Every structure is written in C-alpha cells, then in structure tokens.
mmCIF file of C-alpha atoms in Angstrom:
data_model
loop_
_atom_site.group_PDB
_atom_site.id
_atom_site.type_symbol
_atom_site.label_atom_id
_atom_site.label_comp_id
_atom_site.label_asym_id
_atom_site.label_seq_id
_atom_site.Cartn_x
_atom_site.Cartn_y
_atom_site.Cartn_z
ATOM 1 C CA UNK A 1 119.236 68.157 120.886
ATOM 2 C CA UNK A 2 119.740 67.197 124.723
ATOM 3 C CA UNK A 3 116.099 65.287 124.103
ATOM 4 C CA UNK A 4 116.983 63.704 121.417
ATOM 5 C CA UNK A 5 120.175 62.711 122.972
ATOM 6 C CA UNK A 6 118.009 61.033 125.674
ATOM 7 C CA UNK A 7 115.522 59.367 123.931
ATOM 8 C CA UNK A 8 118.470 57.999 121.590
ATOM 9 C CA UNK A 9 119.853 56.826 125.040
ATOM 10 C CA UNK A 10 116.582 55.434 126.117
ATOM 11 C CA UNK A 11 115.702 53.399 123.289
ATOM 12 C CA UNK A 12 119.122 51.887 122.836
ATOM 13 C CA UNK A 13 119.203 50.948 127.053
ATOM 14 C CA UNK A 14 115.583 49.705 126.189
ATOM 15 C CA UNK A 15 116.920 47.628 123.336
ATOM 16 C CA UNK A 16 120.005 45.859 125.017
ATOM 17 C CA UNK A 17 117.426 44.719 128.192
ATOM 18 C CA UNK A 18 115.175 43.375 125.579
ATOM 19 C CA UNK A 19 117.881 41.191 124.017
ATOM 20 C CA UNK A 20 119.361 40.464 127.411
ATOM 21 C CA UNK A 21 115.469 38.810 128.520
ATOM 22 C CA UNK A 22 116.475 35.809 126.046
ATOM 23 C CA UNK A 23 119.583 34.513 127.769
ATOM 24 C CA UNK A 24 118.821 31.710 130.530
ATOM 25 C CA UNK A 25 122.225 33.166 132.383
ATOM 26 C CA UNK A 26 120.985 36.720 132.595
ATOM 27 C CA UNK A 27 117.293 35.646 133.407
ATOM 28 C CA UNK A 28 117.744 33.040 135.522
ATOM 29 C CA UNK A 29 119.658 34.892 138.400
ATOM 30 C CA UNK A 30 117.092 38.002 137.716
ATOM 31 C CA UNK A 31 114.072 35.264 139.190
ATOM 32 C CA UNK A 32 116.180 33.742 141.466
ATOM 33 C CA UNK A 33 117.297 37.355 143.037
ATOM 34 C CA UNK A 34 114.387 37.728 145.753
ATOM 35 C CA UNK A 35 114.821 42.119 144.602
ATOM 36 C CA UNK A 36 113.734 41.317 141.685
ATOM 37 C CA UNK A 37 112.101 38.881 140.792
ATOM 38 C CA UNK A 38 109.498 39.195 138.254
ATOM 39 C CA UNK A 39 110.322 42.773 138.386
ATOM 40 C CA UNK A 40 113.090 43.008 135.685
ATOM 41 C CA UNK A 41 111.886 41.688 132.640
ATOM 42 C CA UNK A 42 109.775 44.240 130.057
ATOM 43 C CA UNK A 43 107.877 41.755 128.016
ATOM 44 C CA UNK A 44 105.747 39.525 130.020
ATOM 45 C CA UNK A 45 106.044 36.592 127.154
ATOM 46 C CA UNK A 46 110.066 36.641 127.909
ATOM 47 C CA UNK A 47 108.887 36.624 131.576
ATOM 48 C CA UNK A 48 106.536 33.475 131.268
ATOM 49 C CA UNK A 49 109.349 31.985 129.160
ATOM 50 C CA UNK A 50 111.763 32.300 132.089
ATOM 51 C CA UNK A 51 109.227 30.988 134.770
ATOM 52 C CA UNK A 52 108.916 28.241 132.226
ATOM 53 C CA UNK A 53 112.313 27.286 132.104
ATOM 54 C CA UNK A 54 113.247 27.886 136.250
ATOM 55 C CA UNK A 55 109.819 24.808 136.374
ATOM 56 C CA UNK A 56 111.913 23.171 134.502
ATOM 57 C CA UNK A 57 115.198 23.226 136.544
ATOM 58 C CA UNK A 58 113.492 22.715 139.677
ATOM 59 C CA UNK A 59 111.392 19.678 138.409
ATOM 60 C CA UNK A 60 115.258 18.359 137.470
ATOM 61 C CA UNK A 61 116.457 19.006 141.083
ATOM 62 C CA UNK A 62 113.345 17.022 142.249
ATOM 63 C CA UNK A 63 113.915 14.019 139.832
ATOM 64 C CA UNK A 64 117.726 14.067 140.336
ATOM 65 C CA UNK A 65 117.196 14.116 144.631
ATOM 66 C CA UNK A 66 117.094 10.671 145.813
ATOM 67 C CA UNK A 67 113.826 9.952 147.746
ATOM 68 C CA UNK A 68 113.384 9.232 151.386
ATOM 69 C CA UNK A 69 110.925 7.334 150.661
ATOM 70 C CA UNK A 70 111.670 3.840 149.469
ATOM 71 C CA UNK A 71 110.033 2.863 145.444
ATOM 72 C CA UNK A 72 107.106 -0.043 146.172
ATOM 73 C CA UNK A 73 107.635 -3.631 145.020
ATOM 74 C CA UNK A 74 104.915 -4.768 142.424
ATOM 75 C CA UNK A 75 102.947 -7.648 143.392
ATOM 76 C CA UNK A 76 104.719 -11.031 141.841
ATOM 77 C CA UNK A 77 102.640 -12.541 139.847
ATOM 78 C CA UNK A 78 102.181 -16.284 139.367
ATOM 79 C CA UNK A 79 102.702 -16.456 136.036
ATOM 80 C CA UNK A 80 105.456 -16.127 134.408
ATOM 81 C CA UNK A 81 104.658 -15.569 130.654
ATOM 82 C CA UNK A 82 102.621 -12.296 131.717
ATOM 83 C CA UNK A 83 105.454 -11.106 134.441
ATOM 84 C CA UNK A 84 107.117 -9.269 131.750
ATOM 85 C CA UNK A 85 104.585 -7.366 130.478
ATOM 86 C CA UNK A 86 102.934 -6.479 133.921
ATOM 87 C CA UNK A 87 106.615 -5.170 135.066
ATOM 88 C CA UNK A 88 107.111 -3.346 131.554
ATOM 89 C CA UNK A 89 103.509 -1.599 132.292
ATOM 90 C CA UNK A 90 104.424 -0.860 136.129
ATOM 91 C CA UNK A 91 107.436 0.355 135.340
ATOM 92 C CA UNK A 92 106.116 2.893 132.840
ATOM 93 C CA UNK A 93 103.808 4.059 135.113
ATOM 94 C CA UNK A 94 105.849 4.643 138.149
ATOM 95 C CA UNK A 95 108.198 6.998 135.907
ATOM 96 C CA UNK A 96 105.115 8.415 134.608
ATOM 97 C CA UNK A 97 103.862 9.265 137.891
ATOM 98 C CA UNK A 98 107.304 10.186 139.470
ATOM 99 C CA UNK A 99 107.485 12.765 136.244
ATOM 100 C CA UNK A 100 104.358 14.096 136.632
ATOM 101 C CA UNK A 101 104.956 14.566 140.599
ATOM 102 C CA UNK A 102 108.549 16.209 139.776
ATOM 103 C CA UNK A 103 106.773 18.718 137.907
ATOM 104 C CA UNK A 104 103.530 19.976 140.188
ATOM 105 C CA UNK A 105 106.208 19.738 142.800
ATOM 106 C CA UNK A 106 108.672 22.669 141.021
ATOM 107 C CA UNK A 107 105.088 24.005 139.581
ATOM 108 C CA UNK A 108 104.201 24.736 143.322
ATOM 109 C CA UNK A 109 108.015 25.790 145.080
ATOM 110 C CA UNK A 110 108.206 28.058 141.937
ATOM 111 C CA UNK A 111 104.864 29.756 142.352
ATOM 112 C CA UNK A 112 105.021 30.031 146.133
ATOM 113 C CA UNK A 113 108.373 31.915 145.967
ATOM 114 C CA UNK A 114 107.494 34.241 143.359
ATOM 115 C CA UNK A 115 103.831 35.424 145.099
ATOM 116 C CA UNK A 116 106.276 36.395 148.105
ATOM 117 C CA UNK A 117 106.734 39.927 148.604
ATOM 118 C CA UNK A 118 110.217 41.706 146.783
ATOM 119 C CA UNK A 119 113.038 42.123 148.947
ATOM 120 C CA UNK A 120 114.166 45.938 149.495
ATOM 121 C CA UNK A 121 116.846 47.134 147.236
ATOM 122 C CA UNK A 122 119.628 46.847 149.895
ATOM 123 C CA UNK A 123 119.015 43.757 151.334
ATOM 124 C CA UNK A 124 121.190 40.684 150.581
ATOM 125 C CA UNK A 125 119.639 37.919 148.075
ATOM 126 C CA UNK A 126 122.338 34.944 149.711
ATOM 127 C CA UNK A 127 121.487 35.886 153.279
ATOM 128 C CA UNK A 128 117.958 35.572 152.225
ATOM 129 C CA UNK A 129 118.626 32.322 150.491
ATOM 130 C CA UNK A 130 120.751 30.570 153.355
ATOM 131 C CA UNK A 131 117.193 31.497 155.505
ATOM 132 C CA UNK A 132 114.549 29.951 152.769
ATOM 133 C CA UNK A 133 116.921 27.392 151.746
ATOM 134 C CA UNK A 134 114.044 24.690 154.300
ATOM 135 C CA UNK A 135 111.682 26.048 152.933
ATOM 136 C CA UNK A 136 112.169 26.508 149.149
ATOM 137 C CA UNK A 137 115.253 23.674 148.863
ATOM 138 C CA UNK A 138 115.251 23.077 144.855
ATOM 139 C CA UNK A 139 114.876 26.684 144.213
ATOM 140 C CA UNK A 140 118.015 26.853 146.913
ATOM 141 C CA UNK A 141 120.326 24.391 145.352
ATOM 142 C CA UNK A 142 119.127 26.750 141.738
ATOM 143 C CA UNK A 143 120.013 29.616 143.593
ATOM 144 C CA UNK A 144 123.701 28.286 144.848
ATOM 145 C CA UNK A 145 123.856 27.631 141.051
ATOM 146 C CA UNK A 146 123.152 30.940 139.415
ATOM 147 C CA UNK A 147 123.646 33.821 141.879
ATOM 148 C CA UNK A 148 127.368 33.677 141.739
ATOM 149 C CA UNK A 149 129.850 36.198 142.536
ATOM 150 C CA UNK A 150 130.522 38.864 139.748
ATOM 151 C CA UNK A 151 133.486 38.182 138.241
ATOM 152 C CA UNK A 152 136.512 40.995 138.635
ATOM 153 C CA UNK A 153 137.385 43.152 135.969
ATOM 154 C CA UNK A 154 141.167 43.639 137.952
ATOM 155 C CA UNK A 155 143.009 41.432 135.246
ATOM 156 C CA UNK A 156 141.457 44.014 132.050
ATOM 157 C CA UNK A 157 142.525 47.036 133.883
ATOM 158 C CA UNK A 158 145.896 45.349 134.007
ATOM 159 C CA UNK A 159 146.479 45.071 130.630
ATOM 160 C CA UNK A 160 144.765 48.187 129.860
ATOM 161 C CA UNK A 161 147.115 50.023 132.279
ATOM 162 C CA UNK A 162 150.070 47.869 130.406
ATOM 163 C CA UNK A 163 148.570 49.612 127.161
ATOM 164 C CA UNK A 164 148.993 52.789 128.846
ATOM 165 C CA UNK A 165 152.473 52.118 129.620
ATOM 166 C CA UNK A 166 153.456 51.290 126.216
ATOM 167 C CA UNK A 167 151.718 53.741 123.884
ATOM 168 C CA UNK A 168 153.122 56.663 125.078
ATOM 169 C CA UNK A 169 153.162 60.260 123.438
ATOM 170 C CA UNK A 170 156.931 59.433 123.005
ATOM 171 C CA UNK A 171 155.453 55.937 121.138
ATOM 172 C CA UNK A 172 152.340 57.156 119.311
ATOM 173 C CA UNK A 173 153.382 55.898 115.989
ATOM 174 C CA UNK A 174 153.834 52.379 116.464
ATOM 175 C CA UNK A 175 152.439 49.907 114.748
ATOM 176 C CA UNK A 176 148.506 48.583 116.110
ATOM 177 C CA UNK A 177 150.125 45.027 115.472
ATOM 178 C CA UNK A 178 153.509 45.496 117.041
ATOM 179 C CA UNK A 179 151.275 47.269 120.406
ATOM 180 C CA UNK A 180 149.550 43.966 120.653
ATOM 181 C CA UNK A 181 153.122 41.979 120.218
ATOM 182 C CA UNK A 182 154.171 44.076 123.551
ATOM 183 C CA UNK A 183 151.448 44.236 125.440
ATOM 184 C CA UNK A 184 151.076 40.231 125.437
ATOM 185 C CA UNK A 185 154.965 39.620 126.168
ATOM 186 C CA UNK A 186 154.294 42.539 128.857
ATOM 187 C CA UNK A 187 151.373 40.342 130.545
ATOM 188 C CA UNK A 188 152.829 37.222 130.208
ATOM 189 C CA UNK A 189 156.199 38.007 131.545
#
C-alpha cells in the first residue's frame, strides 16, 4: 500500500514537471537560473525547445540594442534610374546580414553561459547575474526580465483566514453562496 502510495505520488509529481517543461514562463527562468540550468527539464526535446526559444530572445535583445557602431553609407551612384534598385538590394542585404549577426551573436552568449559550471544550491542566481551582467549582457537584461521575485501568497491567507472567521461551528449551515457574499464584503470593507 505505502508503495503504491509512492509510486502514485511519483508519477503524478513526474507528470505535472512534464507539463510544466512547455510553458516559456516556467522554462525560461529554469535556464536563466545559473542552479539549474539545463538541469531541470526531463525530456531533452522540451530542453532543446527552451534553448531554442532563450536564442531567440537574446537575438531580439541584440537587434533591439542600438549599435555603437555607426550603419555604412552605400556608394552613390551616378545614375539615377539604377539608384533605386541598388539601394533596394543594399538595403536588403544589410538587414540580412544584421539578422544573421543577431542570431550567431545570441547562438554564442547562449552557449557560452550554459557550458559554465552550475551554481551550488545555496548560492544566489541575482548576485551572480549583477557579476556576469559584462560579460553575458543580453542574457542579463533576459535575466532582469524573468527571474522576478515570487509573488506573496499573504493576500490568500487573508481571505482564507476571513473564511475561517465566518464559517464557524456556530455557522456550519450556511449557505456556500451566501459564505462567498460575506467573505467578499469582509475583504473589501
């Protein structure tokens, strides 16, 4: 029974990680969280997936960061009937080569942080971050982004202790309807 009990457990704790490998806001932080890493995720196609889409971010970071360096003129050409078509083709190309750039540029940020060795368990991913954040400064600005603070659970446990309040042994038989009635004029008072 117990062993059943725990592989029932198991499977289920199994199951809900699985599922939780498909949400961007539950796997990005996991990559970006220098503990982890590549370390929490169970199927490797969910982990290439993720490494996928943080590429992806990064190479956004680098196309949406202005450039210190300034864009080159084309040459001017001398005549005017072609100038069009030269600057149409120029153009295209420049954006082709700034995409392309964007994207080796995450490719090579991305796989440079994750070869780095985990972080222990107890040290802190932000101090970490404020220290790489030279070094790795898309994957920085990603990090600012999606290692927040976890919210608070203080304002459930206030209405839950309202709950308490109100269904009482004394008031056991109200109505489920007329409990929620109170216990939102009770929080919203």
């Amino acid at each position: 029974m117990a062993r059943q009990l725990g592989a029932n457990l198991l499977r289920r704790v199994i199951d809900r990680s699985l599922k939780a490998e498909a949400i961007t806001v539950m796997t990005m932080p996991t990559l970006l969280d220098p503990r982890f890493k590549k370390l929490g995720f169970l199927r490797p196609t969910k982990l290439d997936e993720a490494v996928t889409r943080l590429k992806g971010n990064c190479a956004e970071i680098i196309r949406n960061t202005p450039s210190s360096t300034p864009p080159q003129q084309p040459e001017t050409s001398q005549s005017t009937d072609n100038n069009d078509l030269w600057h149409l083709l120029d153009t295209t190309v420049g954006q082709s080569r700034q995409s392309s750039s964007a994207t080796a540029d995450a490719t090579i940020e991305v796989d440079r942080y994750l070869r780095e060795v985990n972080l222990e368990r107890h040290e802190d991913p932000l101090l970490y971050w404020s220290k790489q954040k030279h070094q790795y400064p898309n994957l920085y600005q990603l990090a600012l982004t999606y290692l927040c603070t976890p919210a608070s659970s203080v304002p459930c446990e206030r209405v839950f202790s309202k709950a308490g309040e109100i269904v009482s042994k004394k008031r056991n038989r109200l109505n489920p309807n007329t409990v929620k009635k109170l216990i939102f004029l009770n929080k919203n008072q």
